[in-house]
mmCIF file of C-alpha atoms in Angstrom:
data_model
loop_
_atom_site.group_PDB
_atom_site.id
_atom_site.type_symbol
_atom_site.label_atom_id
_atom_site.label_comp_id
_atom_site.label_asym_id
_atom_site.label_seq_id
_atom_site.Cartn_x
_atom_site.Cartn_y
_atom_site.Cartn_z
ATOM 1 C CA MET Q 4 -0.050 -0.309 0.162
ATOM 2 C CA MET Q 5 2.891 2.024 0.866
ATOM 3 C CA ALA Q 6 4.376 1.991 -2.387
ATOM 4 C CA ASP Q 7 1.071 2.198 -3.638
ATOM 5 C CA GLU Q 8 0.931 6.507 -1.928
ATOM 6 C CA VAL Q 9 4.430 7.300 -3.031
ATOM 7 C CA THR Q 10 3.692 6.385 -7.253
ATOM 8 C CA ASN Q 11 0.326 8.295 -6.857
ATOM 9 C CA ALA Q 12 2.200 11.719 -4.580
ATOM 10 C CA ALA Q 13 4.886 10.986 -7.482
ATOM 11 C CA ARG Q 14 2.363 11.499 -10.204
ATOM 12 C CA ALA Q 15 0.654 14.123 -8.427
ATOM 13 C CA ALA Q 16 3.456 15.776 -7.646
ATOM 14 C CA LYS Q 17 4.645 15.225 -11.460
ATOM 15 C CA GLU Q 18 1.669 16.500 -13.014
ATOM 16 C CA HIS Q 19 0.957 20.004 -11.363
ATOM 17 C CA ALA Q 20 5.017 20.633 -12.598
ATOM 18 C CA THR Q 21 3.875 20.743 -15.809
ATOM 19 C CA THR Q 22 0.588 22.029 -15.869
ATOM 20 C CA GLY Q 23 1.471 24.763 -13.414
ATOM 21 C CA GLN Q 24 -1.731 24.289 -11.619
ATOM 22 C CA PRO Q 25 -1.686 25.287 -8.045
ATOM 23 C CA THR Q 26 -1.974 21.558 -5.166
ATOM 24 C CA ILE Q 27 -4.755 20.776 -3.229
ATOM 25 C CA PHE Q 28 -1.756 21.666 -0.295
ATOM 26 C CA ALA Q 29 -2.208 25.166 -2.460
ATOM 27 C CA LYS Q 30 -4.807 25.407 -2.573
ATOM 28 C CA ILE Q 31 -5.463 25.007 1.252
ATOM 29 C CA LEU Q 32 -3.248 27.435 1.704
ATOM 30 C CA ASP Q 33 -5.005 30.548 0.083
ATOM 31 C CA GLY Q 34 -8.107 29.469 1.171
ATOM 32 C CA THR Q 35 -9.328 28.381 -2.100
ATOM 33 C CA ILE Q 36 -10.482 24.589 -0.298
ATOM 34 C CA PRO Q 37 -11.748 24.998 3.371
ATOM 35 C CA ALA Q 38 -9.758 22.725 6.174
ATOM 36 C CA GLU Q 39 -9.473 22.706 9.855
ATOM 37 C CA ILE Q 40 -6.932 24.869 10.854
ATOM 38 C CA ILE Q 41 -5.446 23.560 14.295
ATOM 39 C CA HIS Q 42 -2.361 25.191 13.532
ATOM 40 C CA ASN Q 43 -0.948 28.624 11.649
ATOM 41 C CA ASP Q 44 2.759 30.352 11.511
ATOM 42 C CA ASP Q 45 4.258 32.142 9.382
ATOM 43 C CA LYS Q 46 6.062 28.959 8.096
ATOM 44 C CA CYS Q 47 3.308 26.942 8.035
ATOM 45 C CA ILE Q 48 0.139 25.267 9.178
ATOM 46 C CA ALA Q 49 -1.786 21.889 10.257
ATOM 47 C CA PHE Q 50 -4.900 20.594 9.843
ATOM 48 C CA LYS Q 51 -7.070 17.588 10.529
ATOM 49 C CA ASP Q 52 -7.504 15.496 6.980
ATOM 50 C CA ILE Q 53 -10.695 15.006 6.035
ATOM 51 C CA ASN Q 54 -10.230 11.255 5.825
ATOM 52 C CA PRO Q 55 -9.267 10.427 8.856
ATOM 53 C CA GLN Q 56 -6.983 6.866 9.234
ATOM 54 C CA ALA Q 57 -6.318 7.373 12.679
ATOM 55 C CA PRO Q 58 -8.191 9.124 16.211
ATOM 56 C CA THR Q 59 -5.658 11.762 15.385
ATOM 57 C CA HIS Q 60 -4.554 12.250 11.705
ATOM 58 C CA PHE Q 61 -3.654 15.919 10.698
ATOM 59 C CA LEU Q 62 -1.314 17.081 8.129
ATOM 60 C CA VAL Q 63 1.905 19.735 8.989
ATOM 61 C CA ILE Q 64 3.062 21.469 5.542
ATOM 62 C CA PRO Q 65 4.893 24.594 4.812
ATOM 63 C CA ARG Q 66 4.653 27.801 3.707
ATOM 64 C CA LYS Q 67 7.101 27.128 0.916
ATOM 65 C CA PRO Q 68 6.137 24.870 -1.286
ATOM 66 C CA LEU Q 69 8.434 21.830 -0.540
ATOM 67 C CA GLU Q 70 7.971 19.700 -4.446
ATOM 68 C CA MET Q 71 9.650 16.548 -2.520
ATOM 69 C CA LEU Q 72 12.356 15.442 0.330
ATOM 70 C CA GLU Q 73 14.758 14.404 -2.052
ATOM 71 C CA LYS Q 74 14.995 18.189 -3.904
ATOM 72 C CA VAL Q 75 15.341 19.795 -0.477
ATOM 73 C CA GLU Q 76 17.791 22.338 -0.096
ATOM 74 C CA ASP Q 77 20.289 22.858 2.913
ATOM 75 C CA SER Q 78 19.133 26.366 3.436
ATOM 76 C CA ASP Q 79 15.633 24.047 4.405
ATOM 77 C CA GLN Q 80 16.814 22.571 7.017
ATOM 78 C CA ASP Q 81 15.533 24.973 9.745
ATOM 79 C CA LEU Q 82 12.480 24.954 8.438
ATOM 80 C CA LEU Q 83 11.968 21.547 8.093
ATOM 81 C CA GLY Q 84 13.118 21.256 11.668
ATOM 82 C CA HIS Q 85 9.878 23.451 11.951
ATOM 83 C CA LEU Q 86 7.180 21.170 10.802
ATOM 84 C CA MET Q 87 8.393 18.565 13.513
ATOM 85 C CA LEU Q 88 8.381 20.709 16.282
ATOM 86 C CA THR Q 89 4.853 21.667 14.677
ATOM 87 C CA ALA Q 90 3.962 18.297 14.719
ATOM 88 C CA LYS Q 91 5.507 17.791 18.220
ATOM 89 C CA LYS Q 92 3.236 20.706 19.820
ATOM 90 C CA THR Q 93 -0.004 20.441 17.837
ATOM 91 C CA HIS Q 94 -0.410 17.016 19.326
ATOM 92 C CA PRO Q 95 1.900 15.308 21.661
ATOM 93 C CA PRO Q 96 0.988 12.101 22.183
ATOM 94 C CA TYR Q 97 -0.547 11.695 19.366
ATOM 95 C CA PHE Q 98 3.791 12.587 17.270
ATOM 96 C CA LEU Q 99 5.068 10.310 20.416
ATOM 97 C CA ASN Q 100 3.412 7.538 19.349
ATOM 98 C CA ARG Q 101 5.116 7.532 16.353
ATOM 99 C CA LEU Q 102 7.853 7.506 16.733
ATOM 100 C CA ARG Q 103 7.894 5.086 19.090
ATOM 101 C CA GLN Q 104 5.443 3.014 16.331
ATOM 102 C CA ASN Q 105 8.971 3.952 13.935
ATOM 103 C CA LYS Q 106 11.295 2.899 16.759
ATOM 104 C CA ALA Q 107 13.158 6.458 16.072
#
């Protein structure tokens, strides 16, 4: 299942990159698509997933478009750290449980 998600995400990223159309995340950021925002700052927002796969399922996305992790640069280090800390602060029990499950 994870491979399918990765394939679908890569395909969607490629399609949006070639069409120039805004992604669903860009639409959430600009308010075109409504979302239940649970955190909002100058670097990112966190919002509840509309189709949760767990009792507490939320996403943290940067305001700066980052197409893929493979394409981030050293200059994005502070932003990536901020995203992780935001996830932790937004819902500590959920974040810690996920880390434990992943044996991080």
